[in-house]
mmCIF file of C-alpha atoms in Angstrom:
data_model
loop_
_atom_site.group_PDB
_atom_site.id
_atom_site.type_symbol
_atom_site.label_atom_id
_atom_site.label_comp_id
_atom_site.label_asym_id
_atom_site.label_seq_id
_atom_site.Cartn_x
_atom_site.Cartn_y
_atom_site.Cartn_z
ATOM 1 C CA MET A 1 -7.518 -12.195 -17.579
ATOM 2 C CA ARG A 2 -4.958 -11.186 -14.976
ATOM 3 C CA VAL A 3 -6.103 -11.009 -11.358
ATOM 4 C CA ALA A 4 -5.014 -8.451 -8.753
ATOM 5 C CA LEU A 5 -5.497 -8.543 -4.991
ATOM 6 C CA VAL A 6 -5.674 -5.068 -3.445
ATOM 7 C CA THR A 7 -5.616 -4.544 0.322
ATOM 8 C CA GLY A 8 -7.250 -1.480 1.844
ATOM 9 C CA ALA A 9 -9.453 -1.359 -1.249
ATOM 10 C CA GLY A 10 -12.532 0.293 0.256
ATOM 11 C CA THR A 11 -11.341 3.897 0.073
ATOM 12 C CA GLY A 12 -8.494 6.159 -0.962
ATOM 13 C CA ILE A 13 -5.489 4.836 -2.850
ATOM 14 C CA GLY A 14 -6.669 1.239 -2.694
ATOM 15 C CA ALA A 15 -10.044 2.012 -4.245
ATOM 16 C CA ALA A 16 -8.467 4.158 -6.971
ATOM 17 C CA ALA A 17 -5.898 1.457 -7.739
ATOM 18 C CA ALA A 18 -8.605 -1.205 -7.923
ATOM 19 C CA ARG A 19 -10.598 0.882 -10.398
ATOM 20 C CA LEU A 20 -7.581 1.475 -12.627
ATOM 21 C CA LEU A 21 -6.541 -2.178 -12.545
ATOM 22 C CA ALA A 22 -10.078 -3.166 -13.518
ATOM 23 C CA ALA A 23 -10.117 -0.555 -16.284
ATOM 24 C CA ASN A 24 -7.028 -2.247 -17.677
ATOM 25 C CA GLY A 25 -8.689 -5.633 -17.807
ATOM 26 C CA CYS A 26 -7.854 -7.165 -14.430
ATOM 27 C CA GLY A 27 -10.182 -9.073 -12.202
ATOM 28 C CA VAL A 28 -9.824 -7.554 -8.746
ATOM 29 C CA ALA A 29 -10.104 -9.031 -5.262
ATOM 30 C CA LEU A 30 -11.046 -6.165 -2.952
ATOM 31 C CA LEU A 31 -9.846 -6.589 0.611
ATOM 32 C CA GLY A 32 -10.821 -4.471 3.591
ATOM 33 C CA ARG A 33 -12.538 -4.416 6.971
ATOM 34 C CA ARG A 34 -15.709 -2.531 5.961
ATOM 35 C CA GLU A 35 -17.959 -4.494 3.628
ATOM 36 C CA GLU A 36 -20.164 -1.545 2.708
ATOM 37 C CA ALA A 37 -17.206 0.480 1.404
ATOM 38 C CA LEU A 38 -15.898 -2.497 -0.544
ATOM 39 C CA ARG A 39 -19.316 -3.084 -2.109
ATOM 40 C CA ARG A 40 -19.433 0.522 -3.292
ATOM 41 C CA VAL A 41 -16.106 0.074 -5.065
ATOM 42 C CA ALA A 42 -17.138 -3.299 -6.486
ATOM 43 C CA ALA A 43 -20.252 -1.714 -8.001
ATOM 44 C CA ASP A 44 -17.984 0.320 -10.304
ATOM 45 C CA LEU A 45 -15.966 -2.676 -11.451
ATOM 46 C CA GLY A 46 -16.567 -5.560 -13.782
ATOM 47 C CA ASN A 47 -15.112 -8.779 -12.438
ATOM 48 C CA SER A 48 -14.452 -8.413 -8.713
ATOM 49 C CA GLU A 49 -14.627 -10.253 -5.410
ATOM 50 C CA VAL A 50 -15.205 -8.631 -2.020
ATOM 51 C CA ILE A 51 -13.168 -10.092 0.839
ATOM 52 C CA VAL A 52 -13.807 -8.778 4.338
ATOM 53 C CA ALA A 53 -10.879 -9.480 6.652
ATOM 54 C CA ASP A 54 -8.761 -7.890 9.358
ATOM 55 C CA LEU A 55 -5.048 -7.964 8.557
ATOM 56 C CA GLU A 56 -4.228 -7.881 12.272
ATOM 57 C CA GLU A 57 -5.373 -11.503 12.438
ATOM 58 C CA ARG A 58 -2.438 -13.861 12.027
ATOM 59 C CA ASP A 59 -4.229 -16.313 9.741
ATOM 60 C CA ALA A 60 -5.703 -13.598 7.506
ATOM 61 C CA PRO A 61 -3.091 -13.726 4.689
ATOM 62 C CA GLN A 62 -3.612 -17.407 3.950
ATOM 63 C CA ARG A 63 -7.402 -17.097 4.109
ATOM 64 C CA ILE A 64 -7.338 -14.072 1.794
ATOM 65 C CA VAL A 65 -5.240 -15.802 -0.855
ATOM 66 C CA GLU A 66 -7.432 -18.912 -0.676
ATOM 67 C CA ARG A 67 -10.565 -16.786 -1.184
ATOM 68 C CA THR A 68 -8.966 -15.031 -4.161
ATOM 69 C CA LEU A 69 -7.977 -18.307 -5.806
ATOM 70 C CA ALA A 70 -11.403 -19.793 -5.140
ATOM 71 C CA ALA A 71 -13.030 -16.820 -6.880
ATOM 72 C CA PHE A 72 -10.672 -16.432 -9.835
ATOM 73 C CA GLY A 73 -8.482 -19.520 -10.061
ATOM 74 C CA ARG A 74 -5.316 -17.445 -10.346
ATOM 75 C CA LEU A 75 -3.428 -14.509 -8.855
ATOM 76 C CA ASP A 76 -1.028 -12.296 -10.807
ATOM 77 C CA VAL A 77 -0.665 -9.075 -8.794
ATOM 78 C CA VAL A 78 -0.583 -8.310 -5.077
ATOM 79 C CA VAL A 79 -0.987 -4.690 -3.980
ATOM 80 C CA ASN A 80 -0.075 -4.270 -0.311
ATOM 81 C CA ASN A 81 -1.752 -0.945 0.377
ATOM 82 C CA ALA A 82 -3.575 -1.254 3.725
ATOM 83 C CA ALA A 83 -2.076 0.648 6.647
ATOM 84 C CA VAL A 84 -2.810 2.109 10.061
ATOM 85 C CA ILE A 85 -1.319 5.316 11.424
ATOM 86 C CA ARG A 86 -1.209 7.047 14.785
ATOM 87 C CA ASN A 87 1.076 10.006 15.297
ATOM 88 C CA GLY A 88 2.367 11.392 18.572
ATOM 89 C CA PRO A 89 5.417 11.762 20.797
ATOM 90 C CA PHE A 90 7.772 8.784 20.929
ATOM 91 C CA ALA A 91 7.346 8.555 24.703
ATOM 92 C CA ASP A 92 3.565 8.107 24.432
ATOM 93 C CA PHE A 93 3.301 5.087 22.141
ATOM 94 C CA THR A 94 2.000 1.927 23.797
ATOM 95 C CA LEU A 95 2.970 -1.671 23.183
ATOM 96 C CA GLU A 96 -0.512 -2.305 21.803
ATOM 97 C CA GLU A 97 -0.136 0.516 19.266
ATOM 98 C CA PHE A 98 3.314 -0.749 18.280
ATOM 99 C CA ASP A 99 2.011 -4.278 17.739
ATOM 100 C CA ARG A 100 -0.938 -3.058 15.672
ATOM 101 C CA HIS A 101 1.243 -0.945 13.373
ATOM 102 C CA VAL A 102 3.690 -3.772 12.839
ATOM 103 C CA ALA A 103 0.885 -6.298 12.277
ATOM 104 C CA VAL A 104 -0.937 -4.307 9.585
ATOM 105 C CA ASN A 105 1.859 -2.281 7.991
ATOM 106 C CA LEU A 106 4.639 -4.868 7.909
ATOM 107 C CA ARG A 107 3.643 -8.366 9.017
ATOM 108 C CA ALA A 108 0.606 -8.481 6.726
ATOM 109 C CA PRO A 109 2.509 -7.561 3.518
ATOM 110 C CA PHE A 110 5.258 -10.020 4.483
ATOM 111 C CA PHE A 111 2.941 -12.978 4.932
ATOM 112 C CA LEU A 112 0.390 -12.035 2.278
ATOM 113 C CA THR A 113 3.175 -12.039 -0.313
ATOM 114 C CA GLN A 114 4.443 -15.317 1.109
ATOM 115 C CA ALA A 115 0.967 -16.883 0.932
ATOM 116 C CA ALA A 116 0.568 -15.684 -2.655
ATOM 117 C CA LEU A 117 3.959 -17.008 -3.739
ATOM 118 C CA PRO A 118 2.812 -20.375 -5.170
ATOM 119 C CA ALA A 119 0.200 -18.629 -7.351
ATOM 120 C CA LEU A 120 2.573 -15.855 -8.391
ATOM 121 C CA ARG A 121 5.150 -18.432 -9.472
ATOM 122 C CA GLU A 122 2.581 -19.786 -11.936
ATOM 123 C CA ALA A 123 1.641 -16.365 -13.354
ATOM 124 C CA GLU A 124 3.005 -15.056 -16.655
ATOM 125 C CA ALA A 125 3.823 -11.515 -15.499
ATOM 126 C CA PRO A 126 3.655 -11.615 -11.692
ATOM 127 C CA ALA A 127 4.098 -8.446 -9.680
ATOM 128 C CA VAL A 128 3.940 -7.219 -6.107
ATOM 129 C CA VAL A 129 3.414 -3.514 -5.432
ATOM 130 C CA ASN A 130 3.912 -2.297 -1.883
ATOM 131 C CA VAL A 131 2.635 1.116 -0.795
ATOM 132 C CA SER A 132 4.952 2.798 1.682
ATOM 133 C CA SER A 133 5.225 6.515 2.504
ATOM 134 C CA SER A 134 7.668 9.360 2.073
ATOM 135 C CA VAL A 135 8.188 9.272 5.842
ATOM 136 C CA GLY A 136 9.881 5.924 5.423
ATOM 137 C CA SER A 137 12.821 7.942 4.055
ATOM 138 C CA ILE A 138 12.666 11.253 5.934
ATOM 139 C CA VAL A 139 12.413 12.232 9.578
ATOM 140 C CA LYS A 140 9.089 13.836 10.414
ATOM 141 C CA PRO A 141 8.417 14.512 14.108
ATOM 142 C CA GLY A 142 5.521 12.552 15.516
ATOM 143 C CA THR A 143 5.533 9.813 12.884
ATOM 144 C CA THR A 144 8.137 7.490 14.415
ATOM 145 C CA LEU A 145 5.933 4.429 14.788
ATOM 146 C CA TYR A 146 4.323 4.659 11.354
ATOM 147 C CA SER A 147 7.630 5.570 9.707
ATOM 148 C CA VAL A 148 9.513 2.612 11.180
ATOM 149 C CA THR A 149 7.013 0.198 9.654
ATOM 150 C CA LYS A 150 7.193 1.929 6.274
ATOM 151 C CA ALA A 151 10.992 1.897 6.265
ATOM 152 C CA GLY A 152 10.754 -1.826 6.980
ATOM 153 C CA LEU A 153 8.347 -2.284 4.069
ATOM 154 C CA GLU A 154 10.818 -0.577 1.737
ATOM 155 C CA TYR A 155 13.591 -2.941 2.834
ATOM 156 C CA LEU A 156 11.224 -5.893 2.387
ATOM 157 C CA THR A 157 10.580 -4.667 -1.164
ATOM 158 C CA ARG A 158 14.254 -4.723 -2.073
ATOM 159 C CA ALA A 159 14.933 -8.056 -0.363
ATOM 160 C CA ASN A 160 11.952 -9.751 -1.998
ATOM 161 C CA ALA A 161 12.786 -8.249 -5.387
ATOM 162 C CA TYR A 162 16.189 -9.918 -5.219
ATOM 163 C CA GLU A 163 15.023 -13.272 -3.892
ATOM 164 C CA LEU A 164 11.873 -13.648 -5.986
ATOM 165 C CA ALA A 165 13.510 -12.634 -9.258
ATOM 166 C CA GLN A 166 14.348 -16.294 -9.840
ATOM 167 C CA TRP A 167 10.641 -16.774 -10.564
ATOM 168 C CA ARG A 168 10.345 -13.512 -12.550
ATOM 169 C CA ILE A 169 8.247 -12.016 -9.753
ATOM 170 C CA ARG A 170 8.787 -8.263 -9.746
ATOM 171 C CA VAL A 171 8.529 -6.409 -6.441
ATOM 172 C CA ASN A 172 8.373 -2.610 -6.351
ATOM 173 C CA CYS A 173 7.258 0.011 -3.876
ATOM 174 C CA ILE A 174 5.531 3.374 -4.122
ATOM 175 C CA ALA A 175 6.291 5.960 -1.425
ATOM 176 C CA PRO A 176 3.536 8.583 -1.580
ATOM 177 C CA GLY A 177 3.687 11.961 0.063
ATOM 178 C CA PRO A 178 0.547 13.367 1.716
ATOM 179 C CA VAL A 179 -2.447 12.266 -0.352
ATOM 180 C CA ASP A 180 -6.033 13.402 0.134
ATOM 181 C CA THR A 181 -7.490 10.224 1.661
ATOM 182 C CA PRO A 182 -9.617 9.378 4.722
ATOM 183 C CA ILE A 183 -6.583 8.147 6.677
ATOM 184 C CA HIS A 184 -5.646 11.718 7.658
ATOM 185 C CA ALA A 185 -8.866 12.078 9.641
ATOM 186 C CA THR A 186 -7.612 9.306 11.949
ATOM 187 C CA TYR A 187 -4.819 11.449 13.376
ATOM 188 C CA LEU A 188 -5.549 15.124 12.519
ATOM 189 C CA ASP A 189 -7.798 17.022 14.930
ATOM 190 C CA ASP A 190 -8.290 19.894 12.452
ATOM 191 C CA LEU A 191 -8.310 18.366 8.970
ATOM 192 C CA GLU A 192 -8.462 21.665 7.052
ATOM 193 C CA ALA A 193 -5.565 23.209 8.976
ATOM 194 C CA GLY A 194 -3.609 19.978 8.697
ATOM 195 C CA TYR A 195 -4.037 19.905 4.925
ATOM 196 C CA ARG A 196 -2.838 23.496 4.636
ATOM 197 C CA ASP A 197 0.264 22.673 6.643
ATOM 198 C CA LEU A 198 0.981 19.536 4.639
ATOM 199 C CA SER A 199 0.555 21.329 1.305
ATOM 200 C CA ARG A 200 2.908 24.195 2.124
ATOM 201 C CA ARG A 201 5.635 21.721 3.013
ATOM 202 C CA ILE A 202 5.622 20.127 -0.452
ATOM 203 C CA PRO A 203 7.826 21.737 -3.154
ATOM 204 C CA LEU A 204 5.155 21.229 -5.839
ATOM 205 C CA GLY A 205 2.697 23.017 -3.574
ATOM 206 C CA ARG A 206 -0.240 20.640 -3.254
ATOM 207 C CA MET A 207 -1.510 17.466 -1.668
ATOM 208 C CA GLY A 208 -1.493 14.396 -3.838
ATOM 209 C CA HIS A 209 -4.601 12.878 -5.394
ATOM 210 C CA VAL A 210 -5.375 9.168 -5.214
ATOM 211 C CA ASP A 211 -5.041 8.888 -8.997
ATOM 212 C CA ASP A 212 -1.459 10.186 -8.749
ATOM 213 C CA ILE A 213 -0.635 6.996 -6.863
ATOM 214 C CA ALA A 214 -3.020 4.610 -8.635
ATOM 215 C CA ARG A 215 -1.273 5.275 -11.950
ATOM 216 C CA TRP A 216 1.993 4.018 -10.470
ATOM 217 C CA VAL A 217 0.291 0.932 -9.055
ATOM 218 C CA TRP A 218 -0.841 0.096 -12.570
ATOM 219 C CA TRP A 219 2.476 0.932 -14.230
ATOM 220 C CA LEU A 220 4.508 -1.132 -11.780
ATOM 221 C CA SER A 221 2.164 -4.098 -12.109
ATOM 222 C CA ALA A 222 1.654 -3.930 -15.877
ATOM 223 C CA PRO A 223 3.261 -6.555 -18.142
ATOM 224 C CA ASP A 224 4.971 -3.733 -20.038
ATOM 225 C CA THR A 225 7.263 -3.051 -17.060
ATOM 226 C CA GLN A 226 8.587 -6.588 -16.656
ATOM 227 C CA TRP A 227 12.200 -5.404 -16.420
ATOM 228 C CA THR A 228 11.552 -3.144 -13.424
ATOM 229 C CA THR A 229 12.038 -4.489 -9.914
ATOM 230 C CA GLY A 230 13.427 -3.513 -6.506
ATOM 231 C CA ASN A 231 12.519 0.163 -6.812
ATOM 232 C CA VAL A 232 11.077 2.564 -4.255
ATOM 233 C CA VAL A 233 9.366 5.270 -6.319
ATOM 234 C CA HIS A 234 8.727 8.524 -4.482
ATOM 235 C CA VAL A 235 5.449 10.009 -5.689
ATOM 236 C CA ASP A 236 5.350 12.872 -3.230
ATOM 237 C CA GLY A 237 5.482 16.254 -4.930
ATOM 238 C CA GLY A 238 9.147 16.489 -3.941
ATOM 239 C CA GLN A 239 8.589 16.046 -0.204
ATOM 240 C CA VAL A 240 11.744 13.965 0.261
ATOM 241 C CA LEU A 241 13.781 16.878 -1.144
ATOM 242 C CA GLY A 242 13.089 18.919 1.974
ATOM 243 C CA ILE A 243 10.755 21.681 3.140
ATOM 244 C CA PRO A 244 10.554 24.616 0.699
ATOM 245 C CA GLU A 245 12.800 27.507 1.792
ATOM 246 C CA ALA A 246 9.874 29.860 2.285
ATOM 247 C CA VAL A 247 8.431 27.480 4.854
ATOM 248 C CA GLY A 248 11.585 26.112 6.421
ATOM 249 C CA GLY A 249 13.129 29.489 6.958
#
């Protein structure tokens, strides 16, 4: 049985990815800050382990990997999905907000992958899947802080894909567009109006669903895609192509 570690697994993309990985025979270590949410996801799965941790803590990556190995004895897939986001004018961001975004969105994937490296080197079809964002590739006013960390995660994907290939460890990245998840409530004052605005700016005309992204997590981690590495896959309804003419004009 392959084992996957999924961060931010209590809701949204992480929960959907965990369910699909489990449906395809993986044991899943569910990582998040809210135990109740993680337990709800675990109730739907077969072989799973709930790990409550805060990725802002510097020693969290090592502790998380140790817990996963203690529970399953192996680790084959790491899904770096957890993120924080706060939008606003560039001039208003504080040093504390900067440090938090970097800690969760970039430092944690960096050191979680590093901590998992000895186990991944022993796996038969090891894979790392990072979850970035379309705004790592496009300029969207108000998202500077979040976008900088996601652009960094995409570079980390390519650099790790090259360096870790010597151990057959594949590293890929998914860059979703706006997906219907609880994270939007953390920065939108009017969620309904915000969703309407996001949807009309996507060429395919709708918000994404968590399963749209979860499928790519599975595909990029599956043994059948062992010759795929170093990619940033935009699963965004065409958002990186630009705002539809009817909206932009």
